[in-house]
Coordinates of N, CA and C in Angstrom, one line a residue:
G1 N 0.9 -1.4 0.0 CA 0.2 -0.2 -0.3 C 1.0 1.3 -0.2
Y2 N 2.4 1.3 -0.1 CA 2.8 2.4 0.3 C 4.0 2.2 -1.3
D3 N 3.9 2.2 -2.7 CA 4.7 2.0 -3.7 C 4.7 3.3 -4.6
W4 N 4.3 4.5 -3.3 CA 4.4 5.2 -4.4 C 5.1 6.2 -3.5
T5 N 6.0 6.1 -2.0 CA 6.0 6.8 -0.9 C 7.7 6.5 -1.3
G6 N 8.0 7.2 -0.4 CA 9.4 7.3 -0.2 C 11.0 7.2 -1.4
P7 N 11.5 5.3 -1.2 CA 12.1 5.4 -2.0 C 11.9 5.1 -3.5
Q8 N 10.6 4.7 -3.4 CA 9.7 5.1 -5.0 C 9.7 5.4 -5.4
M9 N 9.9 6.9 -4.3 CA 8.8 8.2 -5.2 C 10.1 8.4 -5.5
N10 N 11.3 8.4 -5.2 CA 12.2 8.6 -5.3 C 12.9 7.7 -7.3
N11 N 12.1 6.9 -7.3 CA 12.8 6.3 -8.7 C 12.4 7.0 -9.1
V12 N 10.8 7.6 -9.3 CA 10.5 8.3 -10.7 C 11.4 9.3 -10.4
H13 N 12.1 9.9 -10.5 CA 12.7 11.0 -10.3 C 13.8 10.6 -11.0
S14 N 14.8 9.6 -10.4 CA 15.7 8.8 -11.0 C 15.4 8.5 -12.2
A15 N 14.2 8.0 -13.1 CA 13.6 7.5 -14.0 C 13.5 9.3 -14.6
L16 N 12.9 9.9 -14.3 CA 13.4 11.6 -15.2 C 14.6 11.5 -16.1
R17 N 16.0 11.8 -15.0 CA 16.4 11.8 -14.8 C 17.4 11.4 -15.7
A18 N 17.6 9.6 -16.5 CA 17.6 8.6 -16.5 C 17.0 9.3 -18.1
L19 N 16.1 10.0 -18.2 CA 16.1 9.7 -19.6 C 16.3 10.6 -20.4
Q20 N 16.0 11.7 -19.7 CA 17.6 12.5 -20.8 C 18.9 12.3 -20.4
E21 N 19.2 11.4 -19.5 CA 20.8 10.9 -20.1 C 20.8 10.0 -21.3
S22 N 19.5 9.2 -21.2 CA 19.6 7.9 -22.3 C 19.8 8.2 -23.8
L23 N 18.8 9.6 -24.4 CA 18.4 10.5 -25.4 C 20.5 10.4 -25.8
S24 N 19.6 10.5 -27.8 CA 20.9 10.5 -28.3 C 21.3 12.4 -28.7
T25 N 22.0 12.7 -28.7 CA 22.9 14.7 -28.6 C 21.2 14.5 -30.0
K26 N 20.8 14.1 -31.9 CA 20.4 14.1 -32.5 C 18.7 14.5 -31.5
Q27 N 18.0 13.5 -30.9 CA 16.9 13.1 -30.6 C 17.0 14.4 -29.1
L28 N 18.0 14.7 -28.7 CA 17.8 15.5 -27.8 C 17.7 16.8 -28.7
E29 N 18.1 17.0 -29.5 CA 18.0 17.9 -30.5 C 16.8 19.0 -30.9
E30 N 15.7 17.4 -31.9 CA 14.9 17.6 -31.9 C 13.9 17.9 -30.8
R31 N 14.0 17.5 -30.0 CA 12.5 17.7 -28.7 C 13.5 17.8 -27.4
M32 N 14.4 17.9 -26.5 CA 14.4 18.1 -25.3 C 13.2 17.7 -24.1
P33 N 13.2 16.3 -23.6 CA 12.5 16.4 -22.2 C 13.0 17.0 -20.9
N34 N 11.5 18.6 -20.7 CA 11.4 19.2 -19.5 C 11.0 18.8 -18.1
T35 N 11.7 17.9 -17.7 CA 11.4 17.4 -16.8 C 10.5 19.1 -15.3
D36 N 10.4 20.2 -15.2 CA 9.8 20.8 -14.9 C 7.8 21.2 -15.6
R37 N 8.1 20.1 -16.7 CA 6.7 20.2 -17.0 C 6.0 18.9 -17.3
L38 N 5.5 18.8 -16.2 CA 5.0 17.8 -15.9 C 3.4 17.6 -15.5
F39 N 2.8 16.5 -17.1 CA 1.8 16.0 -16.6 C 1.5 15.1 -15.9
Y40 N 0.6 14.9 -14.9 CA 0.3 13.9 -13.5 C -0.3 12.4 -14.3
T41 N 0.0 11.2 -14.1 CA -2.0 10.3 -15.1 C -1.3 9.3 -14.7
G42 N -2.6 8.5 -13.6 CA -2.2 7.2 -13.4 C -3.2 5.6 -13.2
H43 N -3.5 4.7 -13.4 CA -4.4 4.9 -13.0 C -4.5 3.7 -12.1
S44 N -5.5 3.0 -11.2 CA -5.9 2.2 -9.1 C -3.9 3.1 -9.2
M45 N -3.1 1.4 -8.8 CA -2.5 2.7 -8.1 C -1.7 3.3 -8.1
G46 N -1.8 3.1 -9.3 CA -0.4 4.3 -10.1 C -1.9 5.3 -9.9
G47 N -3.1 5.8 -10.0 CA -4.3 6.5 -9.9 C -4.1 7.6 -7.9
H48 N -3.3 6.6 -7.7 CA -2.8 7.2 -5.8 C -2.1 7.5 -6.2
G49 N -0.9 7.0 -6.9 CA 0.7 7.5 -7.0 C 0.1 9.3 -7.4
C50 N -0.9 8.6 -9.1 CA -1.1 10.1 -9.1 C -0.9 11.3 -7.9
F51 N -2.2 11.2 -7.7 CA -2.7 11.9 -6.2 C -1.1 12.2 -5.4
L52 N -0.6 11.7 -5.1 CA 0.6 11.7 -3.9 C 1.1 13.0 -4.9
I53 N 1.8 12.4 -6.3 CA 2.9 13.0 -6.6 C 2.7 14.4 -7.0
S54 N 1.0 14.4 -7.5 CA 0.0 15.9 -7.9 C 0.2 16.8 -6.2
T55 N 0.0 16.0 -5.3 CA 0.1 17.2 -3.8 C 1.6 17.2 -3.7
M56 N 2.8 16.1 -4.0 CA 3.4 17.3 -3.4 C 4.6 17.4 -4.1
Y57 N 4.0 17.1 -5.5 CA 5.9 18.4 -7.0 C 4.7 18.5 -7.3
P58 N 3.8 20.0 -7.0 CA 2.8 20.8 -7.8 C 3.2 21.2 -8.7
D59 N 4.6 22.0 -7.7 CA 5.3 23.2 -9.4 C 5.3 23.1 -10.8
Q60 N 6.0 21.6 -10.6 CA 5.4 20.6 -12.2 C 5.0 20.6 -12.6
A61 N 4.0 20.4 -12.3 CA 2.1 20.2 -13.1 C 2.1 21.4 -13.7
L62 N 1.5 20.6 -14.7 CA 0.5 21.2 -16.7 C -0.4 20.9 -15.5
G63 N -1.2 19.5 -15.3 CA -2.2 19.0 -14.4 C -2.1 17.9 -13.9
S64 N -3.6 17.5 -14.2 CA -3.4 15.7 -12.8 C -4.6 14.9 -14.2
M65 N -5.0 13.5 -13.8 CA -5.6 13.1 -14.9 C -4.9 12.1 -13.5
C66 N -6.2 11.5 -13.1 CA -6.5 10.8 -12.0 C -6.6 9.3 -11.8
V67 N -6.5 8.1 -12.3 CA -8.0 7.6 -12.7 C -7.7 5.9 -11.8
S68 N -9.3 6.3 -11.3 CA -9.5 5.0 -10.0 C -8.4 4.8 -8.6
G69 N -8.7 5.4 -9.0 CA -7.5 5.7 -7.9 C -8.0 5.7 -6.8
W70 N -7.2 5.8 -5.0 CA -7.8 5.3 -3.9 C -7.0 5.9 -3.3
T71 N -7.4 7.0 -2.0 CA -7.4 8.1 -1.5 C -5.9 7.8 -0.5
T72 N -6.3 7.0 0.4 CA -5.4 6.8 1.5 C -5.0 5.0 1.9
H73 N -4.1 4.8 2.5 CA -4.3 3.2 3.0 C -5.5 2.6 3.4
H74 N -5.3 3.7 5.1 CA -6.1 3.2 6.0 C -8.0 4.1 5.6
Q75 N -8.3 4.5 4.2 CA -9.1 4.7 3.8 C -9.6 3.7 2.8
Y76 N -9.5 3.0 2.4 CA -9.7 1.5 1.7 C -8.7 1.0 1.3
V77 N -8.8 -0.2 2.9 CA -7.8 -1.1 3.7 C -8.5 -0.1 5.5
P78 N -10.0 -0.6 5.7 CA -10.2 0.7 7.0 C -9.4 0.0 8.2
Y79 N -9.5 1.1 8.7 CA -7.7 0.8 9.5 C -8.5 -0.4 11.3
F80 N -10.4 1.2 11.2 CA -10.8 0.4 12.0 C -11.2 -0.4 12.6
T81 N -11.6 -1.5 11.1 CA -12.0 -2.7 11.5 C -10.6 -4.2 12.0
R82 N -9.8 -3.4 12.9 CA -7.9 -4.6 13.2 C -9.1 -4.6 14.5
N83 N -9.0 -5.1 14.6 CA -9.1 -5.9 16.4 C -8.6 -5.0 17.2
D84 N -7.1 -4.5 16.8 CA -5.7 -3.7 17.3 C -6.3 -2.2 17.9
I85 N -6.9 -1.9 17.3 CA -7.2 -0.4 17.6 C -7.9 -0.5 19.1
S86 N -8.8 -1.4 19.3 CA -9.8 -1.8 20.4 C -9.0 -2.1 21.8
F87 N -7.3 -1.9 21.2 CA -6.6 -2.7 22.7 C -5.0 -1.3 22.1
T88 N -4.6 0.0 21.6 CA -3.9 0.9 21.3 C -4.3 1.9 21.9
D89 N -3.3 1.8 22.8 CA -3.2 3.9 23.7 C -3.7 4.7 22.5
S90 N -4.1 5.2 22.7 CA -4.5 6.6 21.7 C -3.3 7.4 21.4
I91 N -2.3 8.0 22.8 CA -1.1 7.8 22.0 C -0.8 7.5 21.8
L92 N 0.0 6.4 22.0 CA 0.8 5.3 21.1 C -0.4 5.7 18.9
K93 N -1.1 5.6 19.5 CA -2.1 5.0 18.1 C -1.2 6.6 17.2
G94 N -1.9 7.4 17.3 CA -1.2 8.4 17.1 C 0.6 9.2 17.0
L95 N 1.3 8.4 17.6 CA 2.3 8.3 17.3 C 2.5 7.2 16.1
L96 N 2.6 6.2 16.1 CA 2.5 5.5 15.2 C 1.7 5.7 13.2
E97 N 0.1 6.4 13.8 CA -0.5 7.1 12.6 C 0.6 8.5 11.8
S98 N 0.8 9.5 12.8 CA 1.8 10.3 12.3 C 2.7 9.9 11.3
A99 N 3.9 8.3 11.9 CA 3.8 8.2 10.7 C 4.1 8.1 9.3
I100 N 3.1 8.0 8.5 CA 2.4 7.9 7.4 C 1.5 8.8 6.7
Y101 N 1.1 10.1 7.6 CA 0.6 10.6 7.9 C 0.7 12.5 6.6
E102 N 2.2 11.8 6.3 CA 2.3 12.4 5.2 C 2.8 12.8 3.4
H103 N 2.3 10.7 3.5 CA 1.7 10.1 2.7 C 0.3 9.6 2.2
N104 N -0.9 11.2 2.9 CA -2.4 11.3 2.3 C -2.2 12.5 1.4
P105 N -2.8 12.0 0.3 CA -2.7 13.2 0.0 C -3.9 13.9 0.0
D106 N -5.1 13.3 0.2 CA -6.1 14.8 0.6 C -5.6 15.8 1.9
L107 N -4.9 15.2 2.6 CA -4.1 16.5 3.4 C -3.5 17.2 3.0
H108 N -3.2 17.0 1.8 CA -2.1 18.0 1.0 C -2.8 18.8 0.0
M109 N -4.2 18.0 -0.3 CA -5.0 19.1 -1.5 C -4.5 20.7 -2.1
E110 N -4.2 21.3 0.0 CA -4.2 22.6 -0.8 C -3.1 23.1 -1.5
N111 N -2.2 22.3 -1.7 CA -0.7 21.5 -2.7 C -1.1 22.4 -3.9
M112 N -2.5 21.5 -4.9 CA -2.5 20.9 -5.7 C -3.2 22.8 -6.6
K113 N -4.3 23.7 -5.4 CA -4.4 24.7 -5.7 C -4.0 24.9 -7.6
G114 N -5.2 26.0 -8.1 CA -4.0 25.8 -9.5 C -3.8 25.5 -10.1
V115 N -4.0 23.9 -10.3 CA -3.1 22.7 -10.4 C -4.9 21.4 -11.4
P116 N -5.2 21.8 -12.3 CA -6.4 21.8 -13.0 C -6.1 19.7 -12.3
L117 N -7.5 19.7 -12.1 CA -7.6 18.4 -12.3 C -8.6 17.3 -13.2
M118 N -8.1 16.1 -13.4 CA -9.3 15.2 -13.7 C -9.1 14.2 -12.8
T119 N -10.6 13.8 -12.5 CA -10.8 12.3 -11.8 C -10.9 11.8 -13.1
R120 N -11.5 10.1 -12.9 CA -12.1 9.5 -13.6 C -12.1 7.8 -13.0
T121 N -13.2 7.1 -13.2 CA -13.9 6.5 -12.6 C -15.3 6.0 -13.0
G122 N -15.2 4.1 -12.9 CA -16.0 3.2 -13.4 C -17.6 3.5 -12.0
A123 N -18.4 3.3 -12.6 CA -19.6 4.3 -11.9 C -20.0 2.2 -10.9
I124 N -19.6 1.2 -10.5 CA -19.6 0.6 -9.5 C -18.4 -0.4 -10.5
D125 N -17.2 0.4 -10.0 CA -15.4 -0.5 -9.9 C -15.8 -0.8 -7.8
D126 N -15.7 -2.3 -8.3 CA -15.7 -2.5 -6.7 C -14.2 -3.3 -5.9
N127 N -13.5 -2.6 -7.2 CA -11.4 -2.8 -6.3 C -10.9 -1.7 -5.7
V128 N -11.5 -0.1 -6.4 CA -11.2 1.0 -5.8 C -12.4 1.9 -5.9
S129 N -13.4 2.0 -4.8 CA -15.0 2.9 -4.3 C -14.5 4.4 -5.6
P130 N -15.2 4.5 -6.6 CA -15.9 6.1 -6.6 C -15.7 7.1 -6.3
W131 N -16.4 6.3 -4.4 CA -16.2 7.3 -3.5 C -14.3 7.9 -3.2
H132 N -13.9 7.3 -3.6 CA -12.1 7.9 -3.7 C -11.7 9.0 -4.1
P133 N -12.3 8.5 -5.5 CA -11.7 10.4 -7.1 C -13.0 10.6 -5.9
R134 N -13.5 10.6 -6.1 CA -15.4 12.1 -5.9 C -15.1 13.0 -5.2
R135 N -14.1 11.4 -3.2 CA -14.2 11.9 -2.7 C -12.6 13.9 -2.9
M136 N -11.6 13.5 -3.5 CA -10.7 14.3 -4.2 C -10.9 15.3 -5.0
A137 N -12.3 15.2 -6.0 CA -12.1 16.3 -7.2 C -13.4 17.5 -5.6
R138 N -13.8 17.0 -4.5 CA -14.4 17.3 -4.2 C -13.9 18.4 -2.9
I139 N -12.4 17.4 -2.9 CA -11.6 18.2 -1.1 C -11.2 19.6 -3.0
H140 N -10.4 19.1 -4.2 CA -10.9 19.6 -4.8 C -10.7 21.2 -5.3
A141 N -11.7 20.8 -5.4 CA -12.3 22.1 -6.2 C -12.8 22.8 -5.0
Q142 N -13.4 22.4 -3.6 CA -13.0 23.7 -2.5 C -11.5 24.3 -2.6
I143 N -11.0 24.1 -2.3 CA -9.4 24.6 -2.3 C -9.3 25.0 -3.2
S144 N -10.1 24.9 -5.0 CA -10.1 26.2 -5.6 C -11.0 27.4 -5.3
G145 N -11.4 26.5 -4.8 CA -13.2 27.4 -5.2 C -13.6 28.5 -6.0
N146 N -13.2 26.3 -7.4 CA -13.6 27.1 -8.4 C -13.6 25.5 -8.6
A147 N -14.8 25.1 -8.5 CA -15.5 23.6 -9.4 C -15.0 23.7 -10.9
S148 N -15.0 24.9 -12.5 CA -14.0 24.2 -13.2 C -12.7 23.8 -13.2
Q149 N -12.3 23.5 -12.0 CA -10.2 23.6 -11.8 C -10.6 21.7 -11.8
S150 N -12.5 21.4 -11.7 CA -11.9 19.7 -11.0 C -12.9 19.2 -12.0
F151 N -12.4 18.1 -13.2 CA -13.4 17.1 -13.8 C -13.3 16.0 -13.0
V152 N -14.8 15.3 -13.3 CA -15.4 14.3 -12.7 C -15.5 13.8 -13.8
S153 N -14.9 12.0 -14.5 CA -15.8 11.5 -15.2 C -16.0 10.2 -14.6
E154 N -16.7 10.2 -14.9 CA -18.0 8.8 -14.3 C -18.4 8.0 -14.9
I155 N -17.9 6.9 -15.6 CA -18.5 6.1 -16.8 C -19.2 5.3 -15.7
P156 N -20.9 5.5 -17.0 CA -22.3 3.9 -16.0 C -21.8 2.9 -16.2
G157 N -22.3 1.9 -15.1 CA -22.1 1.0 -16.1 C -20.8 -0.2 -16.0
V158 N -19.7 0.3 -16.1 CA -18.0 0.0 -16.1 C -17.9 0.1 -14.6
G159 N -16.7 -0.9 -14.6 CA -15.3 -1.4 -12.8 C -14.4 -0.8 -13.2
H160 N -13.7 -1.8 -12.7 CA -12.4 -0.6 -12.3 C -11.4 -0.8 -13.2
W161 N -12.0 -1.3 -14.6 CA -12.0 -1.4 -15.8 C -12.4 -1.6 -16.7
W162 N -12.1 -0.5 -18.6 CA -12.3 -0.9 -19.8 C -11.3 -0.2 -20.6
D163 N -11.3 -0.8 -21.9 CA -10.4 -0.6 -22.4 C -9.8 1.1 -23.0
T164 N -10.9 1.5 -22.9 CA -10.6 3.0 -23.7 C -11.0 3.7 -22.2
I165 N -10.6 3.4 -20.8 CA -10.5 4.1 -19.6 C -8.9 5.5 -19.4
M166 N -8.6 5.1 -20.3 CA -7.4 5.8 -20.1 C -7.1 7.7 -22.0
N167 N -8.0 6.6 -22.1 CA -7.8 6.9 -24.0 C -9.6 7.4 -24.9
D168 N -9.8 8.4 -24.7 CA -11.6 8.0 -25.1 C -10.8 9.6 -25.6
Q169 N -12.4 10.3 -25.4 CA -12.4 12.2 -26.0 C -13.1 12.4 -24.7
D170 N -12.5 12.7 -23.7 CA -12.4 12.8 -23.0 C -11.3 13.0 -21.8
T171 N -10.9 11.7 -22.2 CA -9.7 11.6 -21.5 C -8.7 12.7 -22.5
R172 N -8.8 13.1 -23.4 CA -8.0 13.3 -25.0 C -8.3 15.0 -24.5
K173 N -9.9 15.2 -24.0 CA -9.9 16.5 -24.6 C -9.7 17.4 -23.3
F174 N -9.4 16.9 -22.4 CA -8.9 17.1 -21.5 C -7.1 17.5 -21.1
M175 N -6.4 16.4 -21.8 CA -5.3 16.9 -21.5 C -4.2 17.1 -22.2
T176 N -5.3 17.4 -23.3 CA -4.3 17.3 -24.9 C -4.4 19.3 -25.0
P177 N -4.5 20.4 -24.2 CA -3.7 21.5 -24.0 C -3.0 21.6 -23.4
Y178 N -3.0 20.9 -22.4 CA -1.7 20.7 -21.7 C -0.3 20.4 -22.3
L179 N -0.4 18.7 -23.4 CA 0.1 18.1 -23.6 C 0.7 19.3 -24.9
N180 N 0.3 20.0 -25.9 CA 0.6 20.2 -26.9 C 2.0 21.3 -26.2
P181 N 2.6 20.4 -27.0 CA 4.9 20.5 -26.7 C 4.9 22.5 -27.6
N182 N 4.0 23.0 -28.1 CA 3.7 24.6 -28.4 C 3.8 25.5 -27.3
S183 N 3.1 25.3 -26.2 CA 3.1 25.7 -24.9 C 4.3 26.7 -24.3
T184 N 4.1 27.7 -23.1 CA 5.7 26.9 -23.2 C 5.0 27.7 -21.5
V185 N 3.4 27.6 -21.2 CA 3.1 28.2 -19.7 C 2.3 26.9 -19.1
K186 N 2.7 26.9 -17.9 CA 2.2 26.6 -16.8 C 0.9 26.8 -16.2
P187 N 0.2 26.2 -15.9 CA -1.3 26.7 -15.3 C -0.7 28.0 -14.0
P188 N -1.1 28.8 -14.2 CA -0.6 30.1 -13.1 C -0.6 30.1 -12.1
L189 N -0.2 30.8 -11.6 CA 0.3 30.0 -9.3 C -0.5 31.2 -9.0
P190 N -1.7 30.8 -8.0 CA -3.0 31.6 -7.8 C -2.1 33.2 -7.2
T191 N -3.2 33.4 -6.6 CA -2.9 35.6 -6.4 C -2.3 34.6 -4.9
T192 N -3.0 33.6 -3.9 CA -2.8 33.2 -1.9 C -3.1 32.3 -2.7
F193 N -2.2 31.4 -1.7 CA -2.0 29.6 -1.6 C -2.0 29.0 -0.2
T194 N -2.2 28.3 0.5 CA -1.2 27.7 1.5 C -0.3 25.9 0.7
V195 N 0.4 26.1 1.5 CA 1.8 25.4 2.1 C 1.8 24.7 2.7
T196 N 1.3 23.2 2.4 CA 0.9 21.7 3.1 C 2.6 20.4 3.4
C197 N 2.9 20.9 4.3 CA 3.8 19.3 4.1 C 4.1 19.8 5.8
M198 N 4.4 17.8 5.5 CA 4.6 17.4 7.2 C 5.8 16.1 7.4
N199 N 6.7 16.3 6.5 CA 7.6 16.4 5.7 C 9.0 16.8 4.8
P200 N 9.6 17.8 5.0 CA 10.6 18.5 4.6 C 11.0 17.5 2.9
R201 N 11.3 16.0 4.0 CA 11.4 15.2 2.7 C 11.1 15.4 1.8
G202 N 10.3 14.3 1.7 CA 9.8 14.6 0.3 C 8.9 15.4 -0.4
F203 N 9.5 16.7 -0.4 CA 8.5 17.7 -0.7 C 8.7 18.3 -1.8
G204 N 8.3 18.7 -3.2 CA 9.2 19.4 -3.3 C 8.9 20.8 -3.7
G205 N 7.8 21.9 -3.1 CA 8.0 22.7 -3.3 C 6.4 23.4 -3.6
K206 N 5.8 24.3 -3.0 CA 4.5 25.5 -4.2 C 5.2 26.2 -4.4
G207 N 4.9 27.0 -5.5 CA 5.3 28.2 -5.7 C 6.8 29.3 -5.6
G208 N 7.7 27.9 -5.1 CA 8.7 28.8 -4.8 C 9.1 28.0 -3.7
V209 N 7.6 27.7 -2.8 CA 8.8 27.7 -1.5 C 8.8 26.3 -0.7

């Protein structure tokens, strides 16, 4: 449940560096990858990773399309169903859970203010409940103060996966403006914003902070 945190998140940044290093001189002349301008997307566990990287590294984000992703591990697999909860001292429980709260993207959604977000899910997904992407979109819209910043695509009658889940008219319409190679502009930084950070080790900054 923590495959996009700590060392695994470092793997993402290492892969981006390796991409630049692996390209030939000719390829670099034709189109140099700009790792300061990224579009985040992923499905399922990757959808969770999309929420994480979007909230922890918002300054690089052109936009985010998080598909069938869950919010946090203890919301996906509810901790309150475990017997040990009834026998754990409340102070100890708080200390233990504080170690994982930096990986709760819903608590860091303030950092995504100004970054366009699309969530996508199947209405009868029995693997990752549609509640998760709906919740993230609601929080994003509330923080943005602008419902048009948050796009929800929920397809009736389908589950966790279908053939066009990552590539259809709706997804292309959302992604195309941000993936135009002729565009050099990232979403404008909001006039006012709040930075939320529980551990600077894994935080890429917001607005230069």
